[in-house]
Amino acid sequence: MVTTPMDGRSTPRSSVRRSAQRWGRGSRAAGWTLVEMLVVISLVVILASIAMASYGTGVTRSKEAVLKEDLFRMRDAIDQFYADRGQYPPELQNLVGDGYLRSVPVDPFTRSDATWQTVASEFDPTDPTALSGVFDVRSGAAGQAIDGTVYADW
């Protein structure tokens, strides 16, 4: 029996040894077990995969927002050009040259300002001398948006 100096009671050695092992001070080395490490690593991998999926979707949503804004601005500039001149611009660069746009925006998906698809204006039978111009503009990007629509149809 072992006597502790605090209260004078005696305790068996086996219970002292068990309590020491219970608190990690016994014959077992302190540290993490393989199962504990696998659980922690699995949780980290699951959380990282969720974060990466959310990040990828967020990047795509931001590119789609930029594309919508660019299309809106270019279409607005085409409408202003038509309201001022009575004809559509021959090409997108005319909007820049005449001060309707600072520059032709870069398509966020194709990363180029030369991939915009222009829609020509219809022939005007009342004015056969009128030249065809840019009536509308669409993205040259291939693929589908998050909502299922095709970028080229925006």
JSON list of C-alpha atoms in Angstrom, two decimals, residues 82 85-88 121-133:
[
{"chain": "A", "resi": 82, "resn": "TYR", "atom": "CA", "xyz": [-28.04, 54.62, -83.20]},
{"chain": "A", "resi": 85, "resn": "ARG", "atom": "CA", "xyz": [-26.44, 58.95, -85.75]},
{"chain": "A", "resi": 86, "resn": "GLY", "atom": "CA", "xyz": [-29.54, 57.19, -87.09]},
{"chain": "A", "resi": 87, "resn": "GLN", "atom": "CA", "xyz": [-27.50, 54.15, -88.11]},
{"chain": "A", "resi": 88, "resn": "TYR", "atom": "CA", "xyz": [-25.76, 51.28, -86.36]},
{"chain": "A", "resi": 121, "resn": "SER", "atom": "CA", "xyz": [-28.70, 44.96, -88.59]},
{"chain": "A", "resi": 122, "resn": "GLU", "atom": "CA", "xyz": [-31.40, 44.02, -91.05]},
{"chain": "A", "resi": 123, "resn": "PHE", "atom": "CA", "xyz": [-31.63, 45.54, -94.49]},
{"chain": "A", "resi": 124, "resn": "ASP", "atom": "CA", "xyz": [-33.83, 48.66, -94.58]},
{"chain": "A", "resi": 125, "resn": "PRO", "atom": "CA", "xyz": [-35.97, 48.60, -97.74]},
{"chain": "A", "resi": 126, "resn": "THR", "atom": "CA", "xyz": [-36.86, 52.28, -97.31]},
{"chain": "A", "resi": 127, "resn": "ASP", "atom": "CA", "xyz": [-33.19, 53.28, -97.45]},
{"chain": "A", "resi": 128, "resn": "PRO", "atom": "CA", "xyz": [-31.30, 51.01, -99.86]},
{"chain": "A", "resi": 129, "resn": "THR", "atom": "CA", "xyz": [-28.10, 53.03, -99.45]},
{"chain": "A", "resi": 130, "resn": "ALA", "atom": "CA", "xyz": [-27.91, 52.41, -95.71]},
{"chain": "A", "resi": 131, "resn": "LEU", "atom": "CA", "xyz": [-25.02, 50.19, -94.67]},
{"chain": "A", "resi": 132, "resn": "SER", "atom": "CA", "xyz": [-25.45, 47.21, -92.40]},
{"chain": "A", "resi": 133, "resn": "GLY", "atom": "CA", "xyz": [-24.05, 47.75, -88.93]}
]
